[in-house]
PDB file of C-alpha atoms in Angstrom:
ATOM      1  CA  UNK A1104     166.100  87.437 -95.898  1.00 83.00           C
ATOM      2  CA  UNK A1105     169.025  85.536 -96.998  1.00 87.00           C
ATOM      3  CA  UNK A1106     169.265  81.842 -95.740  1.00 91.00           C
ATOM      4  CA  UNK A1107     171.035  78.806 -96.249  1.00 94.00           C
ATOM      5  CA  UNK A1108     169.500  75.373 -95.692  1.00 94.00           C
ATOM      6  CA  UNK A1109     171.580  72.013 -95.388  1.00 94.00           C
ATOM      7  CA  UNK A1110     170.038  68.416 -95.000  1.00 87.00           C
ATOM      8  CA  UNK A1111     169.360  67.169 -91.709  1.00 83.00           C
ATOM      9  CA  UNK A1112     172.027  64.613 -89.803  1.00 86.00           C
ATOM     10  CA  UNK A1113     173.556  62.772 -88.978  1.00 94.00           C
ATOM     11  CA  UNK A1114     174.600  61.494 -91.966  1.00 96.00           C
ATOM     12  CA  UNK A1115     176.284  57.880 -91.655  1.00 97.00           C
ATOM     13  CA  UNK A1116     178.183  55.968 -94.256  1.00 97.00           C
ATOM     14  CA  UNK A1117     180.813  52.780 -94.302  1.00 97.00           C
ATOM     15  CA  UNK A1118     184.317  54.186 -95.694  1.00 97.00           C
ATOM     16  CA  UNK A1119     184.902  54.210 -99.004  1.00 96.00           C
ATOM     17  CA  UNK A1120     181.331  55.207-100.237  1.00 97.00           C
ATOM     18  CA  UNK A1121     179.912  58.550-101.986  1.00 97.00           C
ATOM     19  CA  UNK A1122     179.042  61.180-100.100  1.00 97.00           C
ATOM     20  CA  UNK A1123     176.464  64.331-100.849  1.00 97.00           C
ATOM     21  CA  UNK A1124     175.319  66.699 -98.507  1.00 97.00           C
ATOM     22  CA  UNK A1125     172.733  69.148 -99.534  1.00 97.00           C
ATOM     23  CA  UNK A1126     172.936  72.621-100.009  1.00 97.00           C
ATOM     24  CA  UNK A1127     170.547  75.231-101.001  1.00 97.00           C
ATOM     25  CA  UNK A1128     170.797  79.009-100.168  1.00 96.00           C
ATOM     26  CA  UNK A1129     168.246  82.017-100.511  1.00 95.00           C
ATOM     27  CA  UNK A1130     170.197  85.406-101.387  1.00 91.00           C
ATOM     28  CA  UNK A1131     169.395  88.530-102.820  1.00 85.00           C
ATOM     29  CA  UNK A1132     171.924  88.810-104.694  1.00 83.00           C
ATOM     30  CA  UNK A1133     175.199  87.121-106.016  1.00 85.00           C
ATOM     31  CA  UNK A1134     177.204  85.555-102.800  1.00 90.00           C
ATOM     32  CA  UNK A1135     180.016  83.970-102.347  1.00 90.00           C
ATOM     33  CA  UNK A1136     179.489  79.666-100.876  1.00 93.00           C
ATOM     34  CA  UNK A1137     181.549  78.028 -98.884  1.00 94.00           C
ATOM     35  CA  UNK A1138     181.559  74.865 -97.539  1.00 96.00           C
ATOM     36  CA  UNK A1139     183.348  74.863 -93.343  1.00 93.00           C
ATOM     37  CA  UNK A1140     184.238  71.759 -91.860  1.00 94.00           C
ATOM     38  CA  UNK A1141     184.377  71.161 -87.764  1.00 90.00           C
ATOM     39  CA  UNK A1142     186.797  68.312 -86.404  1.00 90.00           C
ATOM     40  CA  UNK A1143     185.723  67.475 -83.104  1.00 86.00           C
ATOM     41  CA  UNK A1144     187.677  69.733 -80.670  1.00 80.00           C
ATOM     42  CA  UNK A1145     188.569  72.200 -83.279  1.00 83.00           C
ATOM     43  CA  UNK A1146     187.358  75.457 -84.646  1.00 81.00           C
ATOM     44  CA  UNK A1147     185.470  75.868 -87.812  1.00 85.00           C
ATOM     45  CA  UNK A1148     187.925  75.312 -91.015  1.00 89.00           C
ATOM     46  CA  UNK A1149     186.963  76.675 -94.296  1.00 90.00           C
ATOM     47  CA  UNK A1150     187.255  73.005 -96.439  1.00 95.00           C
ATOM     48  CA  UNK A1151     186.119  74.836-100.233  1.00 95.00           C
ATOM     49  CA  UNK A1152     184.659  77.742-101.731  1.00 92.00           C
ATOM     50  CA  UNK A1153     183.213  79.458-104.684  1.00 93.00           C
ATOM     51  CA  UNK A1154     182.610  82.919-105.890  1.00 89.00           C
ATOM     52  CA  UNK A1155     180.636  82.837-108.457  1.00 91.00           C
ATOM     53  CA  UNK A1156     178.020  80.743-110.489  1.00 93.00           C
ATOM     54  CA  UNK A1157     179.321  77.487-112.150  1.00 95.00           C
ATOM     55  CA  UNK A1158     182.919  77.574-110.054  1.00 95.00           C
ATOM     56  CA  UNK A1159     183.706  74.538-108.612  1.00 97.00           C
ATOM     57  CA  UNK A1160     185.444  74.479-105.009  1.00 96.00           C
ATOM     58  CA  UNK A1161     187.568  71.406-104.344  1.00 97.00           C
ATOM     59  CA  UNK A1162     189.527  70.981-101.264  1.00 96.00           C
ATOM     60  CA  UNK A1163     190.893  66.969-100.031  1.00 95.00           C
ATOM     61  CA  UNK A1164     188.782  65.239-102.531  1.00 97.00           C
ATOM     62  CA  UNK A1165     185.761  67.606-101.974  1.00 98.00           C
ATOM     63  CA  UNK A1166     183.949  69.072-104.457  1.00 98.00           C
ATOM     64  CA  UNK A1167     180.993  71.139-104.713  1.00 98.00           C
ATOM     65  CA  UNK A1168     179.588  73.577-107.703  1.00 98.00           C
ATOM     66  CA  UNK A1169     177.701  76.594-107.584  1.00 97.00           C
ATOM     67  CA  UNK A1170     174.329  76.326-109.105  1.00 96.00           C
ATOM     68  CA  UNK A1171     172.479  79.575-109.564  1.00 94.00           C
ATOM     69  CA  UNK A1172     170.032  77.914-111.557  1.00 94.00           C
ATOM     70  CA  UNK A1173     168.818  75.604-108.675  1.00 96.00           C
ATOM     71  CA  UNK A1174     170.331  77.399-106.177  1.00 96.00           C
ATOM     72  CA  UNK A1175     172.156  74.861-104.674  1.00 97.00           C
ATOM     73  CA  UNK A1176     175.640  74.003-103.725  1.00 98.00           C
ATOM     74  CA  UNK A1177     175.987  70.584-102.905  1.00 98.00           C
ATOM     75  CA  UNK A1178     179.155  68.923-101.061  1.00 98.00           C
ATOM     76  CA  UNK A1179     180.509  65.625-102.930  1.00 98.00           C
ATOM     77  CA  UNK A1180     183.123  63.164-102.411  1.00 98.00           C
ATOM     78  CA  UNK A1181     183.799  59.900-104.130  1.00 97.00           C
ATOM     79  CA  UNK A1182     184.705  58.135-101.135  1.00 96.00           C
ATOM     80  CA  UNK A1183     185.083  58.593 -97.564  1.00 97.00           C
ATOM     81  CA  UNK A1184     187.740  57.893 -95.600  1.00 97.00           C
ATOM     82  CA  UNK A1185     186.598  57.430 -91.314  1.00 97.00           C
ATOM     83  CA  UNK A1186     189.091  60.643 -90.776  1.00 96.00           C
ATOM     84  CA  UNK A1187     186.397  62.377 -93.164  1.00 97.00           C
ATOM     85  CA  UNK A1188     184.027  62.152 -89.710  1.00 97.00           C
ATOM     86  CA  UNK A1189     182.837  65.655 -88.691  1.00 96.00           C
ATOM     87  CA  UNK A1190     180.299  69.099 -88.734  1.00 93.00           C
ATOM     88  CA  UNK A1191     180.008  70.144 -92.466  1.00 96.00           C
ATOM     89  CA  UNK A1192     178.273  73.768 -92.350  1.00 94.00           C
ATOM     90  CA  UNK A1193     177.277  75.085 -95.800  1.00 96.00           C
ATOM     91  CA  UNK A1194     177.867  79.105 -95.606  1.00 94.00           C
ATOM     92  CA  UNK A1195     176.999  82.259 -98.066  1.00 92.00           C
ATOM     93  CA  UNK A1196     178.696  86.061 -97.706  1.00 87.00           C
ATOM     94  CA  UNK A1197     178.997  88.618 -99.777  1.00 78.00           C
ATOM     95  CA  UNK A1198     182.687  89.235 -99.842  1.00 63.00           C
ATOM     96  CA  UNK A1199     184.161  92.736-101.094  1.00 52.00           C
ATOM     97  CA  UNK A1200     180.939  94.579 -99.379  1.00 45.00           C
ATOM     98  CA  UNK A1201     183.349  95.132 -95.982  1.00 46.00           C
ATOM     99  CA  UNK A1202     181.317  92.216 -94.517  1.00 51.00           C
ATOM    100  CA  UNK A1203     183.980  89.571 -94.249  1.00 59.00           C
ATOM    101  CA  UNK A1204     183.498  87.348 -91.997  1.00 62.00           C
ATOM    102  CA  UNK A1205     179.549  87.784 -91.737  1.00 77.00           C
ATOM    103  CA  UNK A1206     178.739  84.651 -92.888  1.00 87.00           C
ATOM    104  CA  UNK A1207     175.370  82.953 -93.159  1.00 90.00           C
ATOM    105  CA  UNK A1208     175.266  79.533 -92.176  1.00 92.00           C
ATOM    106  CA  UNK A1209     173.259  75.974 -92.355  1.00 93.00           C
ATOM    107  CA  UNK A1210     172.832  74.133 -89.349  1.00 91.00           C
ATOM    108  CA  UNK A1211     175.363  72.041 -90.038  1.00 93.00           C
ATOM    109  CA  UNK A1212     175.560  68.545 -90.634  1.00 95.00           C
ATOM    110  CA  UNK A1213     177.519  65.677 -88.447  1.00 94.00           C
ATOM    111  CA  UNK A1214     179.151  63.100 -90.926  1.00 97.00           C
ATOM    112  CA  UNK A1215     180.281  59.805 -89.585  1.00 97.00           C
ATOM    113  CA  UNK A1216     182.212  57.494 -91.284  1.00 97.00           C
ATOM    114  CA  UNK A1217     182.236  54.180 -90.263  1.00 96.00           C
ATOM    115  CA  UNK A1218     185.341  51.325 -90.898  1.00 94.00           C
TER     116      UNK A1218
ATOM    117  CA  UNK B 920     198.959  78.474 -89.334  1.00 60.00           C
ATOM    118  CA  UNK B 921     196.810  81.037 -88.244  1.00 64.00           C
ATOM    119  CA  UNK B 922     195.324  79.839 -85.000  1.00 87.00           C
ATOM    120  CA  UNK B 923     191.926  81.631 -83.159  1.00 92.00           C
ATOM    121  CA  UNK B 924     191.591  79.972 -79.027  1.00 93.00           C
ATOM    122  CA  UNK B 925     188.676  80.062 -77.187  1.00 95.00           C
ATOM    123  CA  UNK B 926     188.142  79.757 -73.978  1.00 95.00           C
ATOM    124  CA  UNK B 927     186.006  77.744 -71.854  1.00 96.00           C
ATOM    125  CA  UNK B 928     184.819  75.023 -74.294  1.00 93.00           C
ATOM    126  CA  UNK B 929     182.106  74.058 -72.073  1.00 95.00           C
ATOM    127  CA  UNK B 930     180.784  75.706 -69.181  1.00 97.00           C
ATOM    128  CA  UNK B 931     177.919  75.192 -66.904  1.00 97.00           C
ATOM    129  CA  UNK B 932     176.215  77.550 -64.518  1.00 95.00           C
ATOM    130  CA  UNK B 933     173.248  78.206 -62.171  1.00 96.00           C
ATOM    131  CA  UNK B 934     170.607  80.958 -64.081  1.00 96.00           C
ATOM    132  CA  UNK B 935     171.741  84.336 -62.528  1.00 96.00           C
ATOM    133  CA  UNK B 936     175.232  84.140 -62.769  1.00 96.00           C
ATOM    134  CA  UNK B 937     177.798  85.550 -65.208  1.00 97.00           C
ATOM    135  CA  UNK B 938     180.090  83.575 -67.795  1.00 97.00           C
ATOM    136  CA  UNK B 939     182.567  85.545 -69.309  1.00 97.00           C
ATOM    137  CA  UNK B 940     183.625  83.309 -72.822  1.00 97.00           C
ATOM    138  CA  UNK B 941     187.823  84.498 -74.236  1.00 97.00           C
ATOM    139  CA  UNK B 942     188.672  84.706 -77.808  1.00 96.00           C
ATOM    140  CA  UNK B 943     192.105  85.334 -79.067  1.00 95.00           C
ATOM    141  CA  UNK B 944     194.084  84.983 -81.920  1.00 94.00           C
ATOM    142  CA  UNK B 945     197.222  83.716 -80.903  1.00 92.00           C
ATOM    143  CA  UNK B 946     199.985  84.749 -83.887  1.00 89.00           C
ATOM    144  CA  UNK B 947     198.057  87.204 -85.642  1.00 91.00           C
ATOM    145  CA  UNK B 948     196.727  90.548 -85.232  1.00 91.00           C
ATOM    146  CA  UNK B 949     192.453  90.899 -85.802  1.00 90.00           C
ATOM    147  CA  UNK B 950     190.884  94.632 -85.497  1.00 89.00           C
ATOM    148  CA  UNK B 951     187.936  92.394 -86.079  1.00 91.00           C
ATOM    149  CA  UNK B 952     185.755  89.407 -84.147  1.00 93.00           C
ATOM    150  CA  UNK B 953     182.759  87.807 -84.756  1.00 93.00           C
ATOM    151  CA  UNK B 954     180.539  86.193 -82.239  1.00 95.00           C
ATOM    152  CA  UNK B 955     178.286  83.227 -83.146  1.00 94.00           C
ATOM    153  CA  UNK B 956     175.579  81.286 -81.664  1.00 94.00           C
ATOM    154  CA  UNK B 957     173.789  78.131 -82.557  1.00 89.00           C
ATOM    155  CA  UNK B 958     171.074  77.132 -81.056  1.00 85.00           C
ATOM    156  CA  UNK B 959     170.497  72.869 -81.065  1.00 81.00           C
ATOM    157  CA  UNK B 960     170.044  71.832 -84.714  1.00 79.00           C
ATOM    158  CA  UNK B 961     169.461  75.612 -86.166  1.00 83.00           C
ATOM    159  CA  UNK B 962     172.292  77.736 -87.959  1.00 85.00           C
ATOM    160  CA  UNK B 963     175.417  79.686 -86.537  1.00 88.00           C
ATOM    161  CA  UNK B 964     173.946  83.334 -86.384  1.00 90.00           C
ATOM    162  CA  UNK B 965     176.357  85.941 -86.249  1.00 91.00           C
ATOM    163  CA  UNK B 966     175.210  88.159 -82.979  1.00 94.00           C
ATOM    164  CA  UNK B 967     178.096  90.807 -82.738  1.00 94.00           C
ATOM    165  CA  UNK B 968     180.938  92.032 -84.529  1.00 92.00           C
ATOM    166  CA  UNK B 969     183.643  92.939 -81.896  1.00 91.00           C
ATOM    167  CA  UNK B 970     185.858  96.047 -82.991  1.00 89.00           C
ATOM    168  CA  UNK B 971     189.301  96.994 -80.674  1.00 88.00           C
ATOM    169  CA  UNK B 972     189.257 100.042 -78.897  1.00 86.00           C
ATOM    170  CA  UNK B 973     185.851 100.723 -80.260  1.00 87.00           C
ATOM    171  CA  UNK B 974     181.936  99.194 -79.183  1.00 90.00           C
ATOM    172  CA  UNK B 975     181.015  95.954 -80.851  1.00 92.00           C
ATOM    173  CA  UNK B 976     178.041  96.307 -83.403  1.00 92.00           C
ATOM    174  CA  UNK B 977     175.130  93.962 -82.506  1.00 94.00           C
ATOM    175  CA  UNK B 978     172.837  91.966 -84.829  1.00 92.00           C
ATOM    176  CA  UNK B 979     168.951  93.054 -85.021  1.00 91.00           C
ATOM    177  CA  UNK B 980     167.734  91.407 -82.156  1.00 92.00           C
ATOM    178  CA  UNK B 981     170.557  90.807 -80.001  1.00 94.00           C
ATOM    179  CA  UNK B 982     170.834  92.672 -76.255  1.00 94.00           C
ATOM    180  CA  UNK B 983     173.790  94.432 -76.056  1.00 93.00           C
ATOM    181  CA  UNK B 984     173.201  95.020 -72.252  1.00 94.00           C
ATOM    182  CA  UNK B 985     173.197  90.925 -71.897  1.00 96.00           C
ATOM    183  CA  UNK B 986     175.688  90.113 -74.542  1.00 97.00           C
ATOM    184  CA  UNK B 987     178.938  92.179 -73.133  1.00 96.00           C
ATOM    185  CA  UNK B 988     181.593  92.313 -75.537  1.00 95.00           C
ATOM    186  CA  UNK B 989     184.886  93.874 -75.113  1.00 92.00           C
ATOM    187  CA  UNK B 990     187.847  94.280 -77.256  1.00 91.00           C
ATOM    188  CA  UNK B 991     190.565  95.563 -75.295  1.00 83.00           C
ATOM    189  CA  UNK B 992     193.604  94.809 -77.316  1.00 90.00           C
ATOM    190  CA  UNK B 993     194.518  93.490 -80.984  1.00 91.00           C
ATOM    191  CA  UNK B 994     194.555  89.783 -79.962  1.00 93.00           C
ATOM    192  CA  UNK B 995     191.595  89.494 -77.467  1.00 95.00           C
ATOM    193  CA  UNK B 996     187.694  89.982 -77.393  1.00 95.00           C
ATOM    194  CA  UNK B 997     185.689  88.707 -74.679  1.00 96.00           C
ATOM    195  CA  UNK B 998     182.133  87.892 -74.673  1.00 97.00           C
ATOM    196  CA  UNK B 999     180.128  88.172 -71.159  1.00 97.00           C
ATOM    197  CA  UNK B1000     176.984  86.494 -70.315  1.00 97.00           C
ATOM    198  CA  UNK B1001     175.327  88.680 -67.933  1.00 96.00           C
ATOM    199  CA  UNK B1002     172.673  87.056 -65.648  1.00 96.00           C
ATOM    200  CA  UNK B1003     172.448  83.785 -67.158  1.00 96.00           C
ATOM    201  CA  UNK B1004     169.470  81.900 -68.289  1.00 96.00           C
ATOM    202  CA  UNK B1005     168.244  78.588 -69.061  1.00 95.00           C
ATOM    203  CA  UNK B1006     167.256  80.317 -72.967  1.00 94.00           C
ATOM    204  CA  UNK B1007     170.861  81.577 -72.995  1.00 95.00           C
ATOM    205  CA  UNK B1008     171.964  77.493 -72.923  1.00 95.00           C
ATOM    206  CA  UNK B1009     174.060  77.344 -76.928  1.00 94.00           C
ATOM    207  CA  UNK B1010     176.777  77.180 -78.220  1.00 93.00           C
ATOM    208  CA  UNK B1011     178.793  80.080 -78.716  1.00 96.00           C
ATOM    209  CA  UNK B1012     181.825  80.465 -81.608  1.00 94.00           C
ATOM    210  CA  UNK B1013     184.418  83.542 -82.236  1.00 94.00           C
ATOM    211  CA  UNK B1014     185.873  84.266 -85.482  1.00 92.00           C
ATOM    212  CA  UNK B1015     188.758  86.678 -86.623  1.00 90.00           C
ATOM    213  CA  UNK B1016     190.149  87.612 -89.801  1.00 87.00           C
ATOM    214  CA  UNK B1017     194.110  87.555 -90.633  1.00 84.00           C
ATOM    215  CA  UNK B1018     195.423  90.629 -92.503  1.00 81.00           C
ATOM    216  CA  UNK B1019     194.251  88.486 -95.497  1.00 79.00           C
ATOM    217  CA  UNK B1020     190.829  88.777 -94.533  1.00 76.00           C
ATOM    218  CA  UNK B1021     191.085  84.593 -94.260  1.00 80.00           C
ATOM    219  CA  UNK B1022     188.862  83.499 -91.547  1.00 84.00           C
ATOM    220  CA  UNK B1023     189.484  81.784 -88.155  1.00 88.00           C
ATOM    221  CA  UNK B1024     187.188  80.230 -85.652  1.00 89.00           C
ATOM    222  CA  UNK B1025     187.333  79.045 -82.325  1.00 91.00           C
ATOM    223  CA  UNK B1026     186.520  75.277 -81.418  1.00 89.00           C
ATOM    224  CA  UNK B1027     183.429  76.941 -79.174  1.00 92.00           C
ATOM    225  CA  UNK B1028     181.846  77.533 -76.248  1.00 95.00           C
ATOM    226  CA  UNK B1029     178.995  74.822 -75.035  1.00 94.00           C
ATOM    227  CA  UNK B1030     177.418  77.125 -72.184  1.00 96.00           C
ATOM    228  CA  UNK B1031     174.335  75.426 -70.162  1.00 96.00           C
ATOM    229  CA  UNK B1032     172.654  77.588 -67.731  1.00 96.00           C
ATOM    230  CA  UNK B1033     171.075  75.536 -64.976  1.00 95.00           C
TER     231      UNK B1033
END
């Protein structure tokens, strides 16, 4: 069946250095990726997305590109900032097939971002 | 912005007992909710897709006599726990699309059954 699989956490840097987070999906198929972000306390917040293979989604200085090739859709960002500290869940859905809103998901991974 | 609440965030309970979790969407209207859980260090998985004034369509796998949802009005779904477990101990996340079809979540539910 479909899946998506993120690297484990937590995932701890000092501010200001690169981040990736790892993203690789199963799908029969072409979904749509998108990248949600959890601030502690909040709800899920969709952070990027992309539709289709070779977009790029960039949202705050987040970037990731959809590779259909390796599968993959891989979060980026050139440097962190400690606000940056949260979930990241890596998602798939096949939009326009009246499933909005049934969204695959990784299990996540906790950021933290360290002064 | 478009704002989903949910209600408890955490909750704990003795095994037998009901927990009743809230979902609304506070300045929009949703037809449509979706109930998540996540198990420690696995994936959201969608359970239930809650429909107003209609029953809620349950993932392959999911109990619909243990998992009560109801979706009385435009702006409120409910999800109840019946009889509690310790294997029912997750976290537990509602979502709801705007007339845009853009999605909003809850912060979530941490339930432990005792």
């Amino acid at each position: 069946g479909d899946s998506v699989t993120q690297m484990e956490g937590p995932v701890t840097l000092s501010e200001e250095a690169f981040l990736t987070i790892n993203c690789t999906y199963t799908a029969t198929g072409y979904p749509s990726l998108f990248w949600y972000v959890q601030y502690p306390g909040e709800g899920l917040q969709l952070l990027l997305k992309a539709t289709k293979a070779d977009d790029k989604g960039s949202n705050k200085g987040f970037e990731a590109t959809y590779r259909k090739e390796t599968t993959s859709f891989h979060l980026e960002k050139g440097s962190v900032q400690v606000s940056d500290s949260a979930v990241y869940f890596c998602a798939l859905s096949f939009l326009g097939s009246s499933n909005t809103g049934k969204l695959i998901f990784g299990q996540g991974t906790t950021l933290q971002v360290k002064p | 912005g478009a704002v989903v609440s949910q209600h408890p965030s955490r909750v704990i309970c003795k095994s037998g007992t009901s927990v009743k979790i809230e979902c609304r969407s506070l300045d929009f209207q949703a037809t449509t909710m979706f109930w998540y859980r996540q198990f420690p260090k696995q994936s959201l998985m969608l359970m239930a897709t809650s429909n107003e004034g209609s029953k809620a369509t349950y993932e392959q796998g999911v109990e619909k006599d243990k998992f009560l949802i109801n979706h009385a009005s435009l702006t409120l779904s409910t999800l109840t726990v019946t009889s509690a477990h310790p294997e029912d101990s997750s976290f537990y996340i509602c979502s709801a699309p705007d007339q845009n079809e853009k999605l909003f979540f809850g912060s979530g539910t941490q339930l432990s059954v005792l």
